[in-house]
Tab-separated table of C-alpha atoms and ligand atoms in Angstrom:
chain	number	residue	atom	x	y	z
S	1	UNK	CA	129.810	50.708	110.470
S	2	UNK	CA	126.090	50.097	110.557
S	3	UNK	CA	124.174	49.625	113.795
S	4	UNK	CA	120.672	48.205	113.624
S	5	UNK	CA	118.052	48.257	116.359
S	6	UNK	CA	114.607	46.753	116.754
S	7	UNK	CA	112.270	49.737	116.816
S	8	UNK	CA	110.434	49.281	120.128
S	9	UNK	CA	107.694	46.670	119.921
S	10	UNK	CA	107.629	46.677	116.088
S	11	UNK	CA	109.491	44.086	114.061
S	12	UNK	CA	111.283	46.790	112.099
S	13	UNK	CA	115.066	46.534	112.249
S	14	UNK	CA	116.351	49.997	111.483
S	15	UNK	CA	119.688	51.768	111.403
S	16	UNK	CA	120.167	54.082	114.366
S	17	UNK	CA	120.800	56.925	111.952
S	18	UNK	CA	117.703	57.738	109.937
S	19	UNK	CA	117.885	59.747	106.688
S	20	UNK	CA	115.638	62.821	107.107
S	21	UNK	CA	113.857	63.972	103.939
S	22	UNK	CA	112.384	67.352	104.904
S	23	UNK	CA	115.208	68.922	102.880
S	24	UNK	CA	113.912	67.127	99.748
S	25	UNK	CA	110.745	69.216	99.878
S	26	UNK	CA	112.458	72.533	99.206
S	27	UNK	CA	110.067	75.074	100.730
S	28	UNK	CA	111.904	75.705	104.037
S	29	UNK	CA	115.365	74.551	102.949
S	30	UNK	CA	115.978	76.087	99.521
S	31	UNK	CA	115.548	74.456	96.120
S	32	UNK	CA	116.169	70.684	96.382
S	33	UNK	CA	118.971	69.314	94.203
S	34	UNK	CA	117.520	65.981	93.055
S	35	UNK	CA	120.825	64.773	91.617
S	36	UNK	CA	122.691	65.238	94.929
S	37	UNK	CA	119.774	63.918	96.968
S	38	UNK	CA	119.485	60.758	94.864
S	39	UNK	CA	123.220	60.153	95.222
S	40	UNK	CA	122.875	60.640	98.992
S	41	UNK	CA	120.038	58.088	99.206
S	42	UNK	CA	122.130	55.518	97.321
S	43	UNK	CA	125.178	56.320	99.460
S	44	UNK	CA	123.063	55.895	102.607
S	45	UNK	CA	122.324	52.282	101.729
S	46	UNK	CA	126.059	51.677	101.068
S	47	UNK	CA	127.087	53.089	104.463
S	48	UNK	CA	124.514	51.098	106.450
S	49	UNK	CA	121.628	53.570	106.715
S	50	UNK	CA	118.420	51.712	105.833
S	51	UNK	CA	115.838	53.999	107.462
S	52	UNK	CA	114.200	56.978	105.679
S	53	UNK	CA	111.796	59.487	107.208
S	54	UNK	CA	109.598	61.677	105.028
S	55	UNK	CA	106.106	63.249	105.097
S	56	UNK	CA	103.329	64.151	102.678
S	57	UNK	CA	103.764	67.724	103.926
S	58	UNK	CA	107.409	68.106	102.845
S	59	UNK	CA	107.150	70.213	99.710
S	60	UNK	CA	103.476	69.232	99.494
S	61	UNK	CA	104.366	65.770	98.231
S	62	UNK	CA	107.591	66.647	96.408
S	63	UNK	CA	109.842	64.976	99.007
S	64	UNK	CA	107.898	61.701	98.711
S	65	UNK	CA	108.209	61.846	94.921
S	66	UNK	CA	111.963	62.491	94.964
S	67	UNK	CA	112.553	59.757	97.569
S	68	UNK	CA	110.401	57.326	95.582
S	69	UNK	CA	112.435	57.961	92.430
S	70	UNK	CA	115.734	57.686	94.347
S	71	UNK	CA	114.752	54.310	95.809
S	72	UNK	CA	113.512	52.905	92.499
S	73	UNK	CA	115.304	49.639	91.812
S	74	UNK	CA	116.503	49.263	95.417
S	75	UNK	CA	115.272	45.927	96.762
S	76	UNK	CA	112.317	46.514	99.138
S	77	UNK	CA	113.950	44.523	101.943
S	78	UNK	CA	116.962	46.865	101.901
S	79	UNK	CA	115.130	49.876	103.355
S	80	UNK	CA	112.499	50.824	105.930
S	81	UNK	CA	110.285	53.736	104.991
S	82	UNK	CA	108.459	56.060	107.374
S	83	UNK	CA	106.115	58.822	106.262
S	84	UNK	CA	103.460	61.004	107.894
S	85	UNK	CA	99.921	62.275	107.495
S	86	UNK	CA	98.095	65.288	109.025
S	87	UNK	CA	98.269	68.389	106.812
S	88	UNK	CA	95.139	68.603	104.663
S	89	UNK	CA	95.309	71.011	101.706
S	90	UNK	CA	92.142	73.054	101.398
S	91	UNK	CA	92.532	73.543	97.655
S	92	UNK	CA	95.339	72.825	95.214
S	93	UNK	CA	98.610	71.514	96.594
S	94	UNK	CA	100.542	74.454	97.973
S	95	UNK	CA	97.366	76.074	99.315
S	96	UNK	CA	96.470	76.594	102.995
S	97	UNK	CA	96.685	73.461	105.133
S	98	UNK	CA	94.751	72.392	108.216
S	99	UNK	CA	95.282	69.505	110.606
S	100	UNK	CA	93.234	66.399	109.785
S	101	UNK	CA	93.487	62.913	111.248
S	102	UNK	CA	89.911	61.930	110.365
S	103	UNK	CA	89.183	58.410	109.110
S	104	UNK	CA	88.327	59.434	105.509
S	105	UNK	CA	91.296	61.753	105.119
S	106	UNK	CA	93.853	59.214	106.366
S	107	UNK	CA	92.536	56.450	104.088
S	108	UNK	CA	92.603	58.796	101.078
S	109	UNK	CA	95.965	60.425	101.800
S	110	UNK	CA	97.720	57.102	102.385
S	111	UNK	CA	96.880	56.167	98.773
S	112	UNK	CA	98.355	59.477	97.591
S	113	UNK	CA	101.581	58.869	99.555
S	114	UNK	CA	101.896	55.329	98.173
S	115	UNK	CA	101.442	56.665	94.633
S	116	UNK	CA	104.043	59.425	95.114
S	117	UNK	CA	106.506	56.990	96.690
S	118	UNK	CA	105.862	54.319	94.052
S	119	UNK	CA	105.493	51.691	96.804
S	120	UNK	CA	102.929	49.021	97.728
S	121	UNK	CA	103.215	49.583	101.461
S	122	UNK	CA	104.634	51.979	104.059
S	123	UNK	CA	106.599	50.481	106.956
S	124	UNK	CA	105.741	53.174	109.498
S	125	UNK	CA	102.863	55.634	109.104
S	126	UNK	CA	102.945	58.503	111.572
S	127	UNK	CA	100.387	61.069	112.679
S	128	UNK	CA	102.512	64.191	112.083
S	129	UNK	CA	100.863	66.200	114.849
S	130	UNK	CA	97.837	66.149	117.149
S	131	UNK	CA	94.414	66.868	115.603
S	132	UNK	CA	92.197	68.500	118.222
S	133	UNK	CA	89.023	67.871	116.194
S	134	UNK	CA	89.309	64.086	115.767
S	135	UNK	CA	89.080	61.648	118.688
S	136	UNK	CA	92.121	59.389	118.446
S	137	UNK	CA	90.059	56.190	118.383
S	138	UNK	CA	88.788	57.310	114.949
S	139	UNK	CA	92.389	57.902	113.809
S	140	UNK	CA	93.397	54.499	115.186
S	141	UNK	CA	90.530	52.840	113.260
S	142	UNK	CA	91.864	54.276	110.006
S	143	UNK	CA	95.400	53.116	110.779
S	144	UNK	CA	94.124	49.628	111.725
S	145	UNK	CA	92.188	49.397	108.453
S	146	UNK	CA	95.348	50.343	106.493
S	147	UNK	CA	97.265	47.695	108.434
S	148	UNK	CA	94.630	45.056	107.713
S	149	UNK	CA	94.719	45.963	104.011
S	150	UNK	CA	98.523	45.634	103.938
S	151	UNK	CA	99.080	49.336	103.075
S	152	UNK	CA	101.076	50.039	106.243
S	153	UNK	CA	102.964	47.784	108.647
S	154	UNK	CA	102.985	49.906	111.807
S	155	UNK	CA	101.798	53.305	112.921
S	156	UNK	CA	102.947	55.933	115.379
S	157	UNK	CA	102.782	59.628	116.153
S	158	UNK	CA	104.893	62.762	116.189
S	159	UNK	CA	104.848	65.947	118.265
S	160	UNK	CA	102.395	64.483	120.817
S	161	UNK	CA	102.689	65.468	124.484
S	162	UNK	CA	103.110	62.648	126.975
S	163	UNK	CA	99.406	62.874	127.888
S	164	UNK	CA	98.384	62.688	124.227
S	165	UNK	CA	100.686	59.690	123.795
S	166	UNK	CA	99.184	57.993	126.854
S	167	UNK	CA	95.708	58.549	125.364
S	168	UNK	CA	96.887	57.258	121.952
S	169	UNK	CA	98.232	54.077	123.555
S	170	UNK	CA	94.888	53.478	125.260
S	171	UNK	CA	92.934	53.478	121.968
S	172	UNK	CA	95.300	51.901	119.437
S	173	UNK	CA	98.686	50.349	118.661
S	174	UNK	CA	100.679	53.557	118.378
S	175	UNK	CA	104.108	51.913	118.397
S	176	UNK	CA	106.407	54.919	117.914
S	177	UNK	CA	106.808	58.617	118.585
S	178	UNK	CA	108.868	61.219	116.748
S	179	UNK	CA	109.720	64.173	119.014
S	180	UNK	CA	112.309	66.961	118.773
S	181	UNK	CA	115.556	66.234	120.666
S	182	UNK	CA	119.109	67.523	120.458
S	183	UNK	CA	121.872	68.603	122.850
S	184	UNK	CA	120.406	72.103	123.050
S	185	UNK	CA	116.780	71.012	123.501
S	186	UNK	CA	116.379	68.093	125.888
S	187	UNK	CA	112.857	68.795	127.172
S	188	UNK	CA	111.584	65.291	126.334
S	189	UNK	CA	113.987	63.780	128.868
S	190	UNK	CA	111.570	64.854	131.617
S	191	UNK	CA	108.460	62.993	130.492
S	192	UNK	CA	108.272	61.474	126.995
S	193	UNK	CA	111.481	59.448	127.181
S	194	UNK	CA	110.729	57.789	130.550
S	195	UNK	CA	107.182	56.986	129.354
S	196	UNK	CA	108.532	55.424	126.147
S	197	UNK	CA	111.139	53.435	127.999
S	198	UNK	CA	108.598	51.926	130.344
S	199	UNK	CA	106.144	51.142	127.510
S	200	UNK	CA	108.686	49.977	124.901
S	201	UNK	CA	107.633	52.663	122.425
S	202	UNK	CA	109.966	53.266	119.491
S	203	UNK	CA	111.571	56.710	119.613
S	204	UNK	CA	113.003	58.427	116.545
S	205	UNK	CA	114.084	61.981	117.293
S	206	UNK	CA	114.271	64.932	114.908
S	207	UNK	CA	116.336	68.124	114.515
S	208	UNK	CA	119.178	66.149	116.113
S	209	UNK	CA	121.736	68.659	114.846
S	210	UNK	CA	119.685	71.769	115.698
S	211	UNK	CA	119.438	72.639	111.972
S	212	UNK	CA	123.182	72.090	111.472
S	213	UNK	CA	124.371	74.170	114.440
S	214	UNK	CA	125.690	71.059	116.232
S	215	UNK	CA	127.969	70.118	113.344
S	216	UNK	CA	130.385	72.876	114.386
S	217	UNK	CA	130.470	74.265	110.839
S	218	UNK	CA	129.298	77.787	111.637
S	219	UNK	CA	131.287	80.850	112.744
S	220	UNK	CA	128.298	82.820	114.025
S	221	UNK	CA	128.446	85.475	111.297
S	222	UNK	CA	126.610	83.573	108.532
S	223	UNK	CA	123.327	84.729	107.040
S	224	UNK	CA	120.743	82.335	105.623
S	225	UNK	CA	118.142	82.210	102.895
S	226	UNK	CA	116.198	79.293	104.387
S	227	UNK	CA	114.195	78.702	107.602
S	228	UNK	CA	117.271	79.619	109.662
S	229	UNK	CA	116.945	83.268	108.519
S	230	UNK	CA	114.037	83.679	110.969
S	231	UNK	CA	115.233	81.356	113.730
S	232	UNK	CA	116.517	83.304	116.789
S	233	UNK	CA	119.200	80.648	117.450
S	234	UNK	CA	120.890	81.791	114.231
S	235	UNK	CA	120.760	85.555	114.821
S	236	UNK	CA	123.162	88.084	116.363
S	237	UNK	CA	124.639	87.557	119.806
S	238	UNK	CA	122.604	84.373	120.437
S	239	UNK	CA	124.053	82.746	117.319
S	240	UNK	CA	127.613	83.656	118.438
S	241	UNK	CA	127.009	82.257	121.947
S	242	UNK	CA	125.645	79.034	120.434
S	243	UNK	CA	128.725	78.694	118.244
S	244	UNK	CA	131.002	79.278	121.270
S	245	UNK	CA	129.264	76.442	123.109
S	246	UNK	CA	129.402	74.081	120.133
S	247	UNK	CA	133.139	74.839	119.780
S	248	UNK	CA	133.618	73.428	123.284
S	249	UNK	CA	132.776	70.047	121.738
S	250	UNK	CA	135.952	70.163	119.617
S	251	UNK	CA	138.380	68.833	122.278
S	252	UNK	CA	135.957	66.012	123.149
S	253	UNK	CA	135.591	65.144	119.468
S	254	UNK	CA	139.391	65.121	119.122
S	255	UNK	CA	139.967	62.782	122.035
S	256	UNK	CA	137.315	60.355	120.729
S	257	UNK	CA	138.677	60.485	117.181
S	258	UNK	CA	135.227	61.520	115.875
S	259	UNK	CA	133.769	64.724	114.474
S	260	UNK	CA	131.617	67.262	116.317
S	261	UNK	CA	128.616	66.067	114.264
S	262	UNK	CA	129.242	62.468	115.263
S	263	UNK	CA	129.580	63.088	118.995
S	264	UNK	CA	126.496	65.358	118.933
S	265	UNK	CA	124.468	62.514	117.416
S	266	UNK	CA	126.050	59.781	119.511
S	267	UNK	CA	125.184	61.610	122.734
S	268	UNK	CA	121.501	61.308	121.755
S	269	UNK	CA	121.804	57.647	120.830
S	270	UNK	CA	123.314	56.819	124.234
S	271	UNK	CA	119.983	57.574	125.959
S	272	UNK	CA	118.380	54.152	126.513
S	273	UNK	CA	114.948	55.363	125.347
S	274	UNK	CA	116.198	56.691	121.983
S	275	UNK	CA	116.228	54.218	119.109
S	276	UNK	CA	117.208	56.487	116.204
S	277	UNK	CA	118.189	60.042	115.418
S	278	UNK	CA	116.903	61.503	112.173
S	279	UNK	CA	119.362	63.757	110.364
S	280	UNK	CA	118.243	66.146	107.622
S	281	UNK	CA	120.401	65.394	104.591
S	282	UNK	CA	121.310	67.370	101.456
S	283	UNK	CA	124.241	65.402	100.018
S	284	UNK	CA	126.331	62.213	100.250
S	285	UNK	CA	129.012	63.727	102.446
S	286	UNK	CA	126.435	64.588	105.125
S	287	UNK	CA	124.958	61.082	105.319
S	288	UNK	CA	128.428	59.519	105.340
S	289	UNK	CA	129.424	61.664	108.309
S	290	UNK	CA	126.165	60.943	110.152
S	291	UNK	CA	126.589	57.206	109.554
S	292	UNK	CA	129.889	57.499	111.412
S	293	UNK	CA	127.906	58.059	114.625
S	294	UNK	CA	126.947	54.364	114.579
S	295	UNK	CA	128.812	51.359	115.927
S	296	UNK	CA	130.657	52.809	118.934
S	297	UNK	CA	129.936	54.392	122.327
S	298	UNK	CA	130.852	57.510	124.240
S	299	UNK	CA	132.528	56.906	127.578
S	300	UNK	CA	130.523	57.930	130.644
S	301	UNK	CA	133.015	60.783	131.199
S	302	UNK	CA	132.703	62.104	127.634
S	303	UNK	CA	128.901	61.833	127.775
S	304	UNK	CA	128.631	63.928	130.924
S	305	UNK	CA	131.264	66.420	129.723
S	306	UNK	CA	129.124	66.946	126.615
S	307	UNK	CA	125.939	67.491	128.634
S	308	UNK	CA	127.704	70.043	130.866
S	309	UNK	CA	128.339	72.299	127.856
S	310	UNK	CA	124.566	72.591	127.281
S	311	UNK	CA	123.045	72.781	130.769
U	1	LIG	N1	108.037	65.277	112.892
U	1	LIG	C1	108.316	66.545	112.735
U	1	LIG	O1	107.520	67.443	113.021
U	1	LIG	C2	109.668	66.907	112.182
U	1	LIG	C3	110.149	68.235	112.298
U	1	LIG	C4	111.412	68.511	111.792
U	1	LIG	C5	112.169	67.512	111.198
U	1	LIG	N2	111.683	66.238	111.078
U	1	LIG	C6	112.469	65.149	110.443
U	1	LIG	O2	113.762	65.107	110.998
U	1	LIG	C7	114.758	65.348	110.002
U	1	LIG	C8	115.929	66.088	110.629
U	1	LIG	O3	115.549	67.268	111.296
U	1	LIG	P1	115.845	68.740	110.732
U	1	LIG	O4	115.974	68.699	109.280
U	1	LIG	O5	114.838	69.624	111.367
U	1	LIG	O6	117.213	69.198	111.400
U	1	LIG	P2	118.702	68.682	111.549
U	1	LIG	O7	118.856	67.285	111.141
U	1	LIG	O8	119.073	69.090	112.914
U	1	LIG	O9	119.477	69.645	110.533
U	1	LIG	C9	119.505	69.447	109.166
U	1	LIG	C10	120.594	70.296	108.531
U	1	LIG	O10	121.840	69.944	109.114
U	1	LIG	C11	122.865	70.101	108.166
U	1	LIG	N3	123.679	68.873	108.145
U	1	LIG	C12	123.272	67.593	108.249
U	1	LIG	N4	124.322	66.770	108.237
U	1	LIG	C13	125.420	67.543	108.137
U	1	LIG	C14	126.809	67.270	108.094
U	1	LIG	N5	127.303	66.036	108.194
U	1	LIG	N6	127.665	68.325	107.979
U	1	LIG	C15	127.197	69.593	107.913
U	1	LIG	N7	125.891	69.899	107.947
U	1	LIG	C16	125.009	68.893	108.066
U	1	LIG	C17	122.232	70.421	106.843
U	1	LIG	O11	122.370	71.836	106.759
U	1	LIG	P3	122.715	72.675	105.449
U	1	LIG	O12	121.365	73.029	104.932
U	1	LIG	O13	123.478	73.841	106.017
U	1	LIG	O14	123.513	71.799	104.527
U	1	LIG	C18	120.792	70.041	107.041
U	1	LIG	O15	119.915	70.820	106.272
U	1	LIG	C19	114.003	66.065	108.871
U	1	LIG	O16	114.628	65.922	107.616
U	1	LIG	C20	112.672	65.350	108.937
U	1	LIG	O17	112.746	64.063	108.316
U	1	LIG	C21	110.447	65.928	111.582
């Protein structure tokens, strides 16, 4: 069942599960399978997921190209598209990248994203990270110009601290933030989420499944040939302890009639400041399962039992 929400003070009505497209870029996640990914995008629309999050940086443009092809022929009012800008290639695509939120770069790169996506406008354009060399009023001027020209509808930020977000809000209409948030990493509950709640800022959170750990699919003995091969959460004793904790979700999932993935995502959506959780998707089965986190609620008891597992 779908569940739509108005994204903060924007007029975007988005599904609470957002289709994450980092996996379409390859690079950190293994070779992308365009056939499976296209099927997953189409399936997403069928199961009530209308919100897609990508970035120019994912596969140096490849993820935007694959998503653009997958959405070809889908009516523009059937989906809401978010992408990001920040990583400036110093030479050819695939070369070294540096942060850049300068006026000229944003105006230029937005055109490149639109071309790769095959779209006339972007619904939500996000500063992927904080650029220490560009005052944010310059960044905001570029975003406002793109808005005025009809290239983007709204803009926001990602990976900003609460102080950077406060500064952003003082110089422009930064309507959303995209921070990291999952059951194992709840740092934003201390500052970013209360700030967003009191300022009606749209919050879409990433790595909601801690790179798949919170699906309950691992035994703790797996080895990886993607970004997880270097992530300490997926190594040795720590990996086993993580799996033991995640397995404690099984009885709660059983009594709710949902899967471990679904209760892990739902627990994030219950926070009143969180509008959407972005889930990184590789195939149709994964988006179908994630979509099943919409349209119902955890009881207060189940919610606090879940939090207790990950103190
Ligand atoms: N703004 C930023 O800086 C930033 C940073 C990171 C991510 N993001 C965004 O957020 C999205 C999600 O975050 P993420 O990719 O870091 O992590 P994530 O969503 O926590 O994990 C993604 C992984 O979870 C697994 N998965 C997803 N659904 C599953 C299901 N139903 N059953 C089993 N496994 C499932 C897949 O693993 P397998 O590979 O094992 O199939 C997938 O690669 C990204 O795609 C991207 O759009 C933004």
